[in-house]
PDB file of C-alpha atoms and ligand atoms in Angstrom:
ATOM      1  CA  MET A   1       1.187 -11.129  82.109  1.00 88.00           C
ATOM      2  CA  THR A   2       1.511  -7.228  81.957  1.00 95.00           C
ATOM      3  CA  ARG A   3      -0.524  -6.154  79.890  1.00 98.00           C
ATOM      4  CA  ASN A   4       0.117  -3.234  77.886  1.00 98.00           C
ATOM      5  CA  LEU A   5      -1.651   0.151  75.502  1.00 98.00           C
ATOM      6  CA  VAL A   6       0.303   0.388  72.563  1.00 98.00           C
ATOM      7  CA  ASN A   7      -3.179   0.322  70.047  1.00 98.00           C
ATOM      8  CA  ILE A   8      -6.480  -0.312  71.261  1.00 98.00           C
ATOM      9  CA  ALA A   9      -6.884  -3.962  69.522  1.00 98.00           C
ATOM     10  CA  ASP A  10      -5.075  -4.936  72.828  1.00 98.00           C
ATOM     11  CA  PHE A  11      -8.182  -5.250  74.503  1.00 98.00           C
ATOM     12  CA  SER A  12     -11.189  -6.966  73.355  1.00 98.00           C
ATOM     13  CA  LYS A  13     -14.503  -5.220  73.353  1.00 98.00           C
ATOM     14  CA  VAL A  14     -15.517  -7.260  77.882  1.00 98.00           C
ATOM     15  CA  GLU A  15     -12.118  -5.224  78.280  1.00 98.00           C
ATOM     16  CA  ILE A  16     -13.093  -1.650  76.479  1.00 98.00           C
ATOM     17  CA  ASN A  17     -16.562  -1.787  78.415  1.00 98.00           C
ATOM     18  CA  GLU A  18     -14.769  -2.773  81.897  1.00 98.00           C
ATOM     19  CA  ILE A  19     -12.383  -0.234  80.967  1.00 98.00           C
ATOM     20  CA  LEU A  20     -15.339   2.404  80.462  1.00 98.00           C
ATOM     21  CA  ASN A  21     -17.697   1.046  83.390  1.00 98.00           C
ATOM     22  CA  ILE A  22     -14.440   2.211  85.730  1.00 98.00           C
ATOM     23  CA  ALA A  23     -14.824   5.325  84.039  1.00 98.00           C
ATOM     24  CA  SER A  24     -17.920   6.507  84.469  1.00 98.00           C
ATOM     25  CA  GLN A  25     -17.268   4.859  88.622  1.00 97.00           C
ATOM     26  CA  LEU A  26     -14.935   7.368  88.606  1.00 97.00           C
ATOM     27  CA  LYS A  27     -15.922  10.009  86.760  1.00 98.00           C
ATOM     28  CA  ASN A  28     -18.560   9.753  89.517  1.00 97.00           C
ATOM     29  CA  GLU A  29     -16.476  10.047  92.646  1.00 96.00           C
ATOM     30  CA  VAL A  30     -14.853  12.717  91.747  1.00 94.00           C
ATOM     31  CA  LYS A  31     -18.401  14.361  90.583  1.00 95.00           C
ATOM     32  CA  HIS A  32     -19.327  13.947  94.388  1.00 95.00           C
ATOM     33  CA  ASN A  33     -16.002  14.719  96.530  1.00 92.00           C
ATOM     34  CA  VAL A  34     -15.429  10.739  96.660  1.00 90.00           C
ATOM     35  CA  LYS A  35     -11.817   9.736  97.146  1.00 84.00           C
ATOM     36  CA  HIS A  36     -10.786   6.479  96.659  1.00 85.00           C
ATOM     37  CA  HIS A  37      -6.342   6.457  96.268  1.00 92.00           C
ATOM     38  CA  HIS A  38      -6.169   3.146  93.458  1.00 94.00           C
ATOM     39  CA  LEU A  39      -2.851   3.986  93.128  1.00 98.00           C
ATOM     40  CA  GLU A  40      -1.379   5.325  96.580  1.00 97.00           C
ATOM     41  CA  ASN A  41       2.410   5.059  96.444  1.00 96.00           C
ATOM     42  CA  LYS A  42       2.238   3.779  92.452  1.00 98.00           C
ATOM     43  CA  THR A  43       4.442   6.242  90.439  1.00 98.00           C
ATOM     44  CA  LEU A  44       3.697   6.604  87.006  1.00 98.00           C
ATOM     45  CA  ILE A  45       6.988   7.987  84.312  1.00 98.00           C
ATOM     46  CA  MET A  46       5.458   9.609  81.652  1.00 98.00           C
ATOM     47  CA  LEU A  47       8.320  10.487  78.575  1.00 97.00           C
ATOM     48  CA  PHE A  48       7.325  13.294  75.932  1.00 97.00           C
ATOM     49  CA  GLU A  49       9.047  14.204  72.652  1.00 96.00           C
ATOM     50  CA  LYS A  50       6.353  15.979  71.387  1.00 96.00           C
ATOM     51  CA  PRO A  51       4.466  18.688  73.427  1.00 96.00           C
ATOM     52  CA  SER A  52       0.972  18.327  75.230  1.00 98.00           C
ATOM     53  CA  ALA A  53      -1.182  19.839  77.138  1.00 98.00           C
ATOM     54  CA  ARG A  54      -4.519  17.307  78.178  1.00 98.00           C
ATOM     55  CA  THR A  55      -1.356  14.088  78.156  1.00 98.00           C
ATOM     56  CA  ARG A  56       0.473  15.365  80.472  1.00 98.00           C
ATOM     57  CA  ILE A  57      -2.772  17.191  82.760  1.00 98.00           C
ATOM     58  CA  SER A  58      -4.880  14.577  82.076  1.00 98.00           C
ATOM     59  CA  PHE A  59      -2.210  12.256  83.302  1.00 98.00           C
ATOM     60  CA  GLU A  60      -0.452  13.790  85.455  1.00 98.00           C
ATOM     61  CA  THR A  61      -3.669  15.649  87.601  1.00 98.00           C
ATOM     62  CA  GLY A  62      -5.384  11.267  87.233  1.00 98.00           C
ATOM     63  CA  MET A  63      -2.076   9.933  89.260  1.00 98.00           C
ATOM     64  CA  CYS A  64      -2.470  12.595  92.022  1.00 97.00           C
ATOM     65  CA  GLN A  65      -6.395  11.741  92.036  1.00 96.00           C
ATOM     66  CA  LEU A  66      -5.270   8.091  92.638  1.00 97.00           C
ATOM     67  CA  GLY A  67      -3.025   8.514  95.664  1.00 97.00           C
ATOM     68  CA  GLY A  68      -0.021   8.264  93.251  1.00 98.00           C
ATOM     69  CA  ASN A  69       2.904  10.152  91.451  1.00 98.00           C
ATOM     70  CA  ALA A  70       3.540  11.136  88.474  1.00 98.00           C
ATOM     71  CA  ILE A  71       7.002  12.122  86.849  1.00 98.00           C
ATOM     72  CA  PHE A  72       7.536  13.773  83.250  1.00 97.00           C
ATOM     73  CA  LEU A  73      10.609  14.076  81.225  1.00 96.00           C
ATOM     74  CA  GLY A  74      10.528  16.067  77.791  1.00 95.00           C
ATOM     75  CA  PRO A  75      12.044  16.045  74.885  1.00 89.00           C
ATOM     76  CA  ASN A  76      15.056  18.035  76.406  1.00 84.00           C
ATOM     77  CA  ASP A  77      15.403  15.141  79.196  1.00 86.00           C
ATOM     78  CA  LEU A  78      15.088  12.376  76.880  1.00 77.00           C
ATOM     79  CA  ALA A  79      16.288  11.187  73.473  1.00 76.00           C
ATOM     80  CA  LEU A  80      15.199   8.199  73.216  1.00 84.00           C
ATOM     81  CA  GLY A  81      17.248   5.705  71.660  1.00 82.00           C
ATOM     82  CA  LYS A  82      20.416   7.969  71.366  1.00 85.00           C
ATOM     83  CA  ARG A  83      21.700   7.760  75.425  1.00 87.00           C
ATOM     84  CA  GLU A  84      21.198   4.634  75.360  1.00 92.00           C
ATOM     85  CA  SER A  85      19.458   1.736  73.972  1.00 94.00           C
ATOM     86  CA  ILE A  86      15.455   1.482  74.519  1.00 95.00           C
ATOM     87  CA  GLU A  87      15.944  -1.972  75.784  1.00 96.00           C
ATOM     88  CA  ASP A  88      18.310  -0.713  78.723  1.00 96.00           C
ATOM     89  CA  LEU A  89      15.607   2.370  79.559  1.00 95.00           C
ATOM     90  CA  ALA A  90      12.655   0.748  78.941  1.00 97.00           C
ATOM     91  CA  ARG A  91      14.426  -2.207  81.036  1.00 97.00           C
ATOM     92  CA  VAL A  92      15.946   0.618  84.263  1.00 97.00           C
ATOM     93  CA  LEU A  93      12.287   2.094  83.993  1.00 97.00           C
ATOM     94  CA  SER A  94      10.648  -1.293  85.064  1.00 98.00           C
ATOM     95  CA  ARG A  95      12.933  -0.788  88.246  1.00 98.00           C
ATOM     96  CA  TYR A  96      11.958   2.486  89.444  1.00 98.00           C
ATOM     97  CA  ASN A  97       8.218   2.575  88.277  1.00 98.00           C
ATOM     98  CA  ASP A  98       4.942   1.073  87.892  1.00 98.00           C
ATOM     99  CA  ILE A  99       3.249   2.696  84.552  1.00 98.00           C
ATOM    100  CA  ILE A 100       5.248   4.053  81.866  1.00 98.00           C
ATOM    101  CA  MET A 101       3.779   6.916  78.977  1.00 98.00           C
ATOM    102  CA  ALA A 102       5.449   7.552  76.302  1.00 98.00           C
ATOM    103  CA  ARG A 103       4.741  10.541  73.683  1.00 98.00           C
ATOM    104  CA  VAL A 104       6.777   9.599  70.914  1.00 97.00           C
ATOM    105  CA  PHE A 105       7.830   9.922  66.965  1.00 97.00           C
ATOM    106  CA  ASP A 106       8.348   6.396  66.337  1.00 97.00           C
ATOM    107  CA  HIS A 107       5.551   4.133  66.244  1.00 98.00           C
ATOM    108  CA  ASP A 108       8.366   0.585  66.822  1.00 97.00           C
ATOM    109  CA  HIS A 109       9.553   2.998  69.757  1.00 97.00           C
ATOM    110  CA  ILE A 110       6.463   2.594  71.596  1.00 98.00           C
ATOM    111  CA  VAL A 111       6.177  -1.248  69.817  1.00 98.00           C
ATOM    112  CA  LYS A 112       9.676  -1.567  71.862  1.00 98.00           C
ATOM    113  CA  LEU A 113       9.153  -0.108  75.352  1.00 97.00           C
ATOM    114  CA  ALA A 114       6.525  -2.188  75.690  1.00 98.00           C
ATOM    115  CA  LYS A 115       8.073  -5.099  74.515  1.00 98.00           C
ATOM    116  CA  PHE A 116      11.241  -5.064  76.830  1.00 98.00           C
ATOM    117  CA  SER A 117       9.393  -3.466  79.979  1.00 98.00           C
ATOM    118  CA  THR A 118       7.998  -5.697  82.876  1.00 98.00           C
ATOM    119  CA  ILE A 119       5.747  -2.988  84.031  1.00 98.00           C
ATOM    120  CA  PRO A 120       2.808  -1.888  81.484  1.00 98.00           C
ATOM    121  CA  VAL A 121       3.005   1.044  78.928  1.00 98.00           C
ATOM    122  CA  ILE A 122       0.543   3.398  77.736  1.00 99.00           C
ATOM    123  CA  ASN A 123       1.059   5.504  74.211  1.00 99.00           C
ATOM    124  CA  GLY A 124       0.377   8.795  75.350  1.00 98.00           C
ATOM    125  CA  LEU A 125       0.260   8.973  70.691  1.00 98.00           C
ATOM    126  CA  THR A 126       2.769   8.389  68.173  1.00 98.00           C
ATOM    127  CA  ASN A 127       2.772  10.024  64.418  1.00 98.00           C
ATOM    128  CA  TYR A 128       0.695   6.270  64.406  1.00 98.00           C
ATOM    129  CA  ASN A 129      -1.954   6.086  66.386  1.00 98.00           C
ATOM    130  CA  HIS A 130      -3.492   7.637  69.813  1.00 98.00           C
ATOM    131  CA  PRO A 131      -5.290   5.076  71.531  1.00 99.00           C
ATOM    132  CA  CYS A 132      -6.532   7.090  75.114  1.00 99.00           C
ATOM    133  CA  GLN A 133      -7.958   9.633  72.187  1.00 99.00           C
ATOM    134  CA  ILE A 134     -10.642   7.362  71.161  1.00 98.00           C
ATOM    135  CA  LEU A 135     -11.073   5.044  74.106  1.00 99.00           C
ATOM    136  CA  SER A 136     -12.235   8.457  75.830  1.00 99.00           C
ATOM    137  CA  ASP A 137     -13.985   9.491  72.486  1.00 99.00           C
ATOM    138  CA  GLY A 138     -15.663   7.162  73.052  1.00 98.00           C
ATOM    139  CA  PHE A 139     -16.862   7.417  77.272  1.00 98.00           C
ATOM    140  CA  THR A 140     -18.058  10.564  75.007  1.00 99.00           C
ATOM    141  CA  ILE A 141     -19.908   8.990  72.944  1.00 98.00           C
ATOM    142  CA  LEU A 142     -21.265   6.706  75.141  1.00 98.00           C
ATOM    143  CA  GLU A 143     -22.799   9.530  77.299  1.00 98.00           C
ATOM    144  CA  LYS A 144     -23.933  11.175  74.391  1.00 98.00           C
ATOM    145  CA  PHE A 145     -25.563   8.804  72.971  1.00 98.00           C
ATOM    146  CA  GLY A 146     -25.930   5.022  75.179  1.00 98.00           C
ATOM    147  CA  LYS A 147     -24.706   3.283  73.290  1.00 98.00           C
ATOM    148  CA  LEU A 148     -21.050   2.969  71.688  1.00 98.00           C
ATOM    149  CA  GLU A 149     -22.381   0.358  68.190  1.00 98.00           C
ATOM    150  CA  ASN A 150     -24.641   1.125  65.005  1.00 98.00           C
ATOM    151  CA  LEU A 151     -22.926   4.678  64.541  1.00 98.00           C
ATOM    152  CA  LYS A 152     -22.143   6.588  61.594  1.00 98.00           C
ATOM    153  CA  ILE A 153     -18.673   7.851  61.975  1.00 98.00           C
ATOM    154  CA  SER A 154     -18.051  11.059  59.630  1.00 98.00           C
ATOM    155  CA  PHE A 155     -14.018  12.116  60.243  1.00 99.00           C
ATOM    156  CA  ILE A 156     -12.909  15.189  57.438  1.00 99.00           C
ATOM    157  CA  GLY A 157      -9.244  15.899  56.699  1.00 98.00           C
ATOM    158  CA  ASP A 158      -5.637  14.300  57.119  1.00 98.00           C
ATOM    159  CA  GLY A 159      -6.263   9.885  57.631  1.00 98.00           C
ATOM    160  CA  ASN A 160      -3.370  10.604  60.661  1.00 98.00           C
ATOM    161  CA  ASN A 161      -3.060   9.110  63.917  1.00 98.00           C
ATOM    162  CA  VAL A 162      -6.820  10.030  65.787  1.00 99.00           C
ATOM    163  CA  PHE A 163      -7.718   8.334  62.289  1.00 99.00           C
ATOM    164  CA  HIS A 164      -6.016   4.929  62.562  1.00 99.00           C
ATOM    165  CA  SER A 165      -7.357   4.610  65.954  1.00 99.00           C
ATOM    166  CA  TRP A 166     -10.785   5.153  64.668  1.00 98.00           C
ATOM    167  CA  LEU A 167      -9.980   2.303  62.705  1.00 99.00           C
ATOM    168  CA  TYR A 168      -8.777   0.704  65.453  1.00 99.00           C
ATOM    169  CA  MET A 169     -11.786   1.041  67.816  1.00 98.00           C
ATOM    170  CA  GLY A 170     -13.817   0.020  64.188  1.00 98.00           C
ATOM    171  CA  GLN A 171     -12.079  -3.699  64.695  1.00 98.00           C
ATOM    172  CA  ARG A 172     -13.637  -4.334  68.295  1.00 98.00           C
ATOM    173  CA  PHE A 173     -17.643  -2.500  68.132  1.00 98.00           C
ATOM    174  CA  PRO A 174     -19.538  -2.151  64.872  1.00 98.00           C
ATOM    175  CA  LEU A 175     -18.999   0.977  63.336  1.00 98.00           C
ATOM    176  CA  ASN A 176     -19.914   2.825  60.031  1.00 98.00           C
ATOM    177  CA  ILE A 177     -16.753   4.667  59.548  1.00 98.00           C
ATOM    178  CA  ASN A 178     -15.924   7.351  56.947  1.00 98.00           C
ATOM    179  CA  ILE A 179     -13.045   9.418  56.199  1.00 99.00           C
ATOM    180  CA  ALA A 180     -12.967  12.075  53.617  1.00 98.00           C
ATOM    181  CA  CYS A 181      -9.302  13.323  53.352  1.00 98.00           C
ATOM    182  CA  PRO A 182      -8.098  15.131  49.950  1.00 98.00           C
ATOM    183  CA  LYS A 183      -5.413  12.770  47.119  1.00 98.00           C
ATOM    184  CA  GLY A 184      -2.702  11.536  48.157  1.00 98.00           C
ATOM    185  CA  TYR A 185      -3.138  11.825  52.292  1.00 98.00           C
ATOM    186  CA  GLU A 186      -5.689   7.871  53.515  1.00 98.00           C
ATOM    187  CA  PRO A 187      -5.185   6.478  55.640  1.00 98.00           C
ATOM    188  CA  ASN A 188      -3.237   3.827  56.546  1.00 98.00           C
ATOM    189  CA  LYS A 189      -3.880   1.179  53.612  1.00 98.00           C
ATOM    190  CA  ASN A 190      -3.052  -1.947  55.398  1.00 98.00           C
ATOM    191  CA  LEU A 191      -4.765  -0.546  58.541  1.00 98.00           C
ATOM    192  CA  VAL A 192      -7.533  -0.356  56.994  1.00 98.00           C
ATOM    193  CA  LYS A 193      -7.181  -4.060  54.625  1.00 98.00           C
ATOM    194  CA  LYS A 194      -6.629  -5.762  58.228  1.00 98.00           C
ATOM    195  CA  THR A 195      -9.949  -3.207  59.460  1.00 98.00           C
ATOM    196  CA  GLU A 196     -12.331  -4.420  57.288  1.00 98.00           C
ATOM    197  CA  GLU A 197     -10.970  -7.922  57.142  1.00 98.00           C
ATOM    198  CA  ILE A 198     -11.994  -7.917  60.545  1.00 98.00           C
ATOM    199  CA  GLY A 199     -16.157  -7.746  59.209  1.00 98.00           C
ATOM    200  CA  ILE A 200     -17.361  -6.097  62.328  1.00 98.00           C
ATOM    201  CA  SER A 201     -17.419  -2.123  60.703  1.00 98.00           C
ATOM    202  CA  THR A 202     -17.312  -0.912  57.106  1.00 98.00           C
ATOM    203  CA  VAL A 203     -14.687   1.796  56.264  1.00 98.00           C
ATOM    204  CA  LYS A 204     -14.942   4.343  53.347  1.00 98.00           C
ATOM    205  CA  ILE A 205     -12.940   6.190  51.891  1.00 98.00           C
ATOM    206  CA  SER A 206     -14.292   9.633  50.037  1.00 98.00           C
ATOM    207  CA  ASN A 207     -11.757  12.770  48.485  1.00 98.00           C
ATOM    208  CA  ASP A 208     -14.908  14.757  48.805  1.00 98.00           C
ATOM    209  CA  PRO A 209     -17.017  15.652  52.110  1.00 98.00           C
ATOM    210  CA  TYR A 210     -19.688  16.391  50.891  1.00 98.00           C
ATOM    211  CA  GLU A 211     -19.988  12.703  49.549  1.00 98.00           C
ATOM    212  CA  ILE A 212     -19.658  10.738  52.452  1.00 98.00           C
ATOM    213  CA  ILE A 213     -21.498  13.931  55.602  1.00 98.00           C
ATOM    214  CA  SER A 214     -24.776  12.833  55.523  1.00 98.00           C
ATOM    215  CA  ASP A 215     -26.876  11.732  58.788  1.00 98.00           C
ATOM    216  CA  SER A 216     -23.695  11.641  60.599  1.00 98.00           C
ATOM    217  CA  ASP A 217     -23.879  10.919  64.068  1.00 98.00           C
ATOM    218  CA  ILE A 218     -20.625  12.048  64.628  1.00 98.00           C
ATOM    219  CA  VAL A 219     -18.065  15.002  62.494  1.00 99.00           C
ATOM    220  CA  TYR A 220     -15.225  14.567  63.026  1.00 99.00           C
ATOM    221  CA  THR A 221     -11.935  16.931  62.339  1.00 99.00           C
ATOM    222  CA  ASP A 222      -8.431  17.311  63.710  1.00 98.00           C
ATOM    223  CA  VAL A 223      -5.526  19.400  62.759  1.00 98.00           C
ATOM    224  CA  TRP A 224      -3.784  19.255  58.643  1.00 98.00           C
ATOM    225  CA  ALA A 225      -1.168  19.824  60.135  1.00 98.00           C
ATOM    226  CA  SER A 226       0.394  17.428  63.069  1.00 98.00           C
ATOM    227  CA  MET A 227       3.197  17.065  65.568  1.00 98.00           C
ATOM    228  CA  GLY A 228       6.200  17.815  63.313  1.00 97.00           C
ATOM    229  CA  GLN A 229       4.538  18.697  59.750  1.00 98.00           C
ATOM    230  CA  GLU A 230       4.953  22.450  60.909  1.00 97.00           C
ATOM    231  CA  LYS A 231       6.765  22.631  57.815  1.00 98.00           C
ATOM    232  CA  GLU A 232       4.321  21.005  55.264  1.00 98.00           C
ATOM    233  CA  SER A 233       1.687  23.577  56.831  1.00 98.00           C
ATOM    234  CA  MET A 234       1.241  25.936  53.908  1.00 98.00           C
ATOM    235  CA  ILE A 235       0.950  23.563  51.647  1.00 98.00           C
ATOM    236  CA  ARG A 236      -1.479  21.104  53.617  1.00 98.00           C
ATOM    237  CA  THR A 237      -3.672  24.680  54.197  1.00 98.00           C
ATOM    238  CA  ASN A 238      -4.091  24.674  50.174  1.00 98.00           C
ATOM    239  CA  LYS A 239      -5.345  21.142  49.940  1.00 98.00           C
ATOM    240  CA  PHE A 240      -6.562  20.682  52.869  1.00 98.00           C
ATOM    241  CA  SER A 241      -8.988  24.215  52.654  1.00 98.00           C
ATOM    242  CA  PRO A 242     -11.876  22.800  51.266  1.00 98.00           C
ATOM    243  CA  PHE A 243     -12.061  20.225  54.172  1.00 98.00           C
ATOM    244  CA  GLN A 244     -13.081  22.893  56.620  1.00 98.00           C
ATOM    245  CA  VAL A 245     -15.599  21.748  59.015  1.00 98.00           C
ATOM    246  CA  ASN A 246     -18.026  24.607  58.297  1.00 98.00           C
ATOM    247  CA  GLU A 247     -22.273  26.021  58.740  1.00 98.00           C
ATOM    248  CA  ARG A 248     -21.807  24.525  55.318  1.00 98.00           C
ATOM    249  CA  LEU A 249     -20.852  20.915  55.647  1.00 98.00           C
ATOM    250  CA  MET A 250     -22.209  20.699  59.651  1.00 98.00           C
ATOM    251  CA  LYS A 251     -25.907  21.365  57.243  1.00 98.00           C
ATOM    252  CA  ALA A 252     -25.606  18.984  55.241  1.00 98.00           C
ATOM    253  CA  ALA A 253     -24.488  16.228  57.762  1.00 98.00           C
ATOM    254  CA  GLY A 254     -28.039  16.425  59.351  1.00 96.00           C
ATOM    255  CA  SER A 255     -28.794  18.105  62.663  1.00 94.00           C
ATOM    256  CA  ASN A 256     -28.144  15.642  64.945  1.00 94.00           C
ATOM    257  CA  SER A 257     -24.631  15.303  64.790  1.00 98.00           C
ATOM    258  CA  TYR A 258     -22.152  16.301  67.239  1.00 98.00           C
ATOM    259  CA  PHE A 259     -19.318  18.082  66.620  1.00 98.00           C
ATOM    260  CA  PHE A 260     -15.921  16.351  67.944  1.00 99.00           C
ATOM    261  CA  HIS A 261     -12.434  17.470  67.719  1.00 98.00           C
ATOM    262  CA  CYS A 262      -9.445  16.350  69.690  1.00 98.00           C
ATOM    263  CA  LEU A 263      -8.078  19.778  70.292  1.00 98.00           C
ATOM    264  CA  PRO A 264      -5.870  21.580  70.417  1.00 98.00           C
ATOM    265  CA  ALA A 265      -7.914  22.932  67.681  1.00 98.00           C
ATOM    266  CA  HIS A 266      -6.454  25.724  64.447  1.00 98.00           C
ATOM    267  CA  ARG A 267      -9.783  27.604  64.776  1.00 98.00           C
ATOM    268  CA  GLY A 268      -9.699  29.057  61.280  1.00 98.00           C
ATOM    269  CA  LYS A 269      -8.396  26.375  59.297  1.00 98.00           C
ATOM    270  CA  GLU A 270      -9.836  23.030  59.944  1.00 98.00           C
ATOM    271  CA  VAL A 271     -12.599  24.116  61.845  1.00 98.00           C
ATOM    272  CA  THR A 272     -14.802  27.286  61.722  1.00 98.00           C
ATOM    273  CA  ASP A 273     -15.519  28.726  65.571  1.00 98.00           C
ATOM    274  CA  GLU A 274     -19.720  28.481  64.899  1.00 98.00           C
ATOM    275  CA  ILE A 275     -18.853  24.900  65.000  1.00 98.00           C
ATOM    276  CA  ILE A 276     -16.425  24.569  67.727  1.00 98.00           C
ATOM    277  CA  ASP A 277     -17.961  26.627  69.921  1.00 98.00           C
ATOM    278  CA  GLY A 278     -22.270  25.575  68.481  1.00 98.00           C
ATOM    279  CA  GLU A 279     -24.436  23.251  70.521  1.00 97.00           C
ATOM    280  CA  LYS A 280     -23.757  20.848  68.706  1.00 98.00           C
ATOM    281  CA  SER A 281     -19.552  20.304  69.808  1.00 98.00           C
ATOM    282  CA  VAL A 282     -18.593  18.559  72.703  1.00 98.00           C
ATOM    283  CA  VAL A 283     -14.988  18.933  72.286  1.00 98.00           C
ATOM    284  CA  PHE A 284     -14.385  19.389  75.971  1.00 98.00           C
ATOM    285  CA  ASP A 285     -16.534  16.984  77.175  1.00 98.00           C
ATOM    286  CA  GLN A 286     -13.875  14.869  74.950  1.00 98.00           C
ATOM    287  CA  ALA A 287     -10.528  16.481  77.099  1.00 98.00           C
ATOM    288  CA  GLU A 288     -12.299  15.252  80.868  1.00 98.00           C
ATOM    289  CA  ASN A 289     -12.830  12.861  79.427  1.00 98.00           C
ATOM    290  CA  ARG A 290      -9.525  11.819  78.815  1.00 99.00           C
ATOM    291  CA  LEU A 291      -8.826  11.940  83.018  1.00 98.00           C
ATOM    292  CA  HIS A 292     -11.538  10.121  83.904  1.00 98.00           C
ATOM    293  CA  VAL A 293     -10.277   7.745  80.740  1.00 98.00           C
ATOM    294  CA  GLN A 294      -6.766   7.678  80.634  1.00 98.00           C
ATOM    295  CA  LYS A 295      -7.445   6.797  84.668  1.00 98.00           C
ATOM    296  CA  ALA A 296      -9.314   3.763  84.142  1.00 98.00           C
ATOM    297  CA  ILE A 297      -6.425   2.105  82.320  1.00 98.00           C
ATOM    298  CA  MET A 298      -4.468   3.020  84.682  1.00 98.00           C
ATOM    299  CA  VAL A 299      -6.589   1.181  86.904  1.00 98.00           C
ATOM    300  CA  PHE A 300      -7.113  -1.943  84.513  1.00 98.00           C
ATOM    301  CA  LEU A 301      -3.126  -2.283  84.047  1.00 98.00           C
ATOM    302  CA  MET A 302      -2.460  -2.873  87.737  1.00 98.00           C
ATOM    303  CA  LYS A 303      -5.557  -5.224  88.475  1.00 95.00           C
TER     304      LYS A 303
HETATM  305  N1   CP B 401      -5.898  15.561  72.740  1.00 91.44           N
HETATM  306  C1   CP B 401      -4.692  15.772  73.035  1.00 91.44           C
HETATM  307  O1   CP B 401      -4.218  14.838  73.134  1.00 91.44           O
HETATM  308  O2   CP B 401      -4.292  16.292  72.909  1.00 91.44           O
HETATM  309  P1   CP B 401      -2.649  17.130  73.486  1.00 91.44           P
HETATM  310  O3   CP B 401      -1.852  17.170  72.583  1.00 91.44           O
HETATM  311  O4   CP B 401      -2.689  18.696  74.044  1.00 91.44           O
HETATM  312  O5   CP B 401      -1.980  16.432  75.049  1.00 91.44           O
HETATM  313  N1  NVA B 402      -2.947  14.421  65.113  1.00 91.44           N
HETATM  314  C1  NVA B 402      -2.445  15.646  65.819  1.00 91.44           C
HETATM  315  C2  NVA B 402      -3.314  15.060  66.957  1.00 91.44           C
HETATM  316  C3  NVA B 402      -2.905  15.644  68.270  1.00 91.44           C
HETATM  317  C4  NVA B 402      -3.844  15.597  69.206  1.00 91.44           C
HETATM  318  C5  NVA B 402      -0.957  15.523  65.917  1.00 91.44           C
HETATM  319  O1  NVA B 402      -0.686  14.391  66.175  1.00 91.44           O
HETATM  320  O2  NVA B 402      -0.254  16.278  65.951  1.00 91.44           O
END
């Protein structure tokens, strides 16, 4: 049966651990200049409705390192669901390519692509979630903490796509997941409820960063206005300014806290230069690990 990565809960805990193990081997191979062409002659088709640096470059580089090819279709090449139905496009791509990776606005579109494709579909971010980011962050956490459980994660900012993927991660690994956001910017209620019902992790939502921040292992933030929300940028800047991750907030988090950000960052807004450039920041490890983990995801899905 064809497997997809639409959200993290598409994989069991055992499977996620397997992917993270493959990522570790692949990272080691890159570091020692060992070349194994696990996906020789395979083709990845990449569909982008939104801009990207990390996702596009790491998938394309990753496929090249694995001995395959990647084809990029950007917003100007693609009018998903407009020129032809998503069902038909999924069927056509399945005849040419081996894997689809798509970054789209509407989450239902990736669900549809996955439903009608006969090759694996990987979600490269939707308005709802960003599974590749958080699986890669799981790998960075393993590197820093040696474990991916019983850690306190404090997400400061918007209850957005990146935070939603933390909730999915919490459906598989026991985590203490906290978010501080302005009123009206809370995460998806149904997803919070489902995560709480599964009962592996705890979830706490607050409108005050100082209420949740103490003794955090990880302080995580993301942009205040995501791609597609640019028009709301001014109003969001006003609402989110008390949620900036700065020295005062990191001090309240405790001296053991690492700083995480999926990037791109808006320096001086959600995070100050001192923090993102500080010694507890792991943002460039996070960015690098996208490459290793996404290669592992592709190898796993093509087994
Ligand atoms: N973090 C992330 O997905 O970056 P890009 O938007 O540059 O791909
Ligand atoms: N929440 C951000 C993440 C970018 C990687 C966005 O969707 O724009």
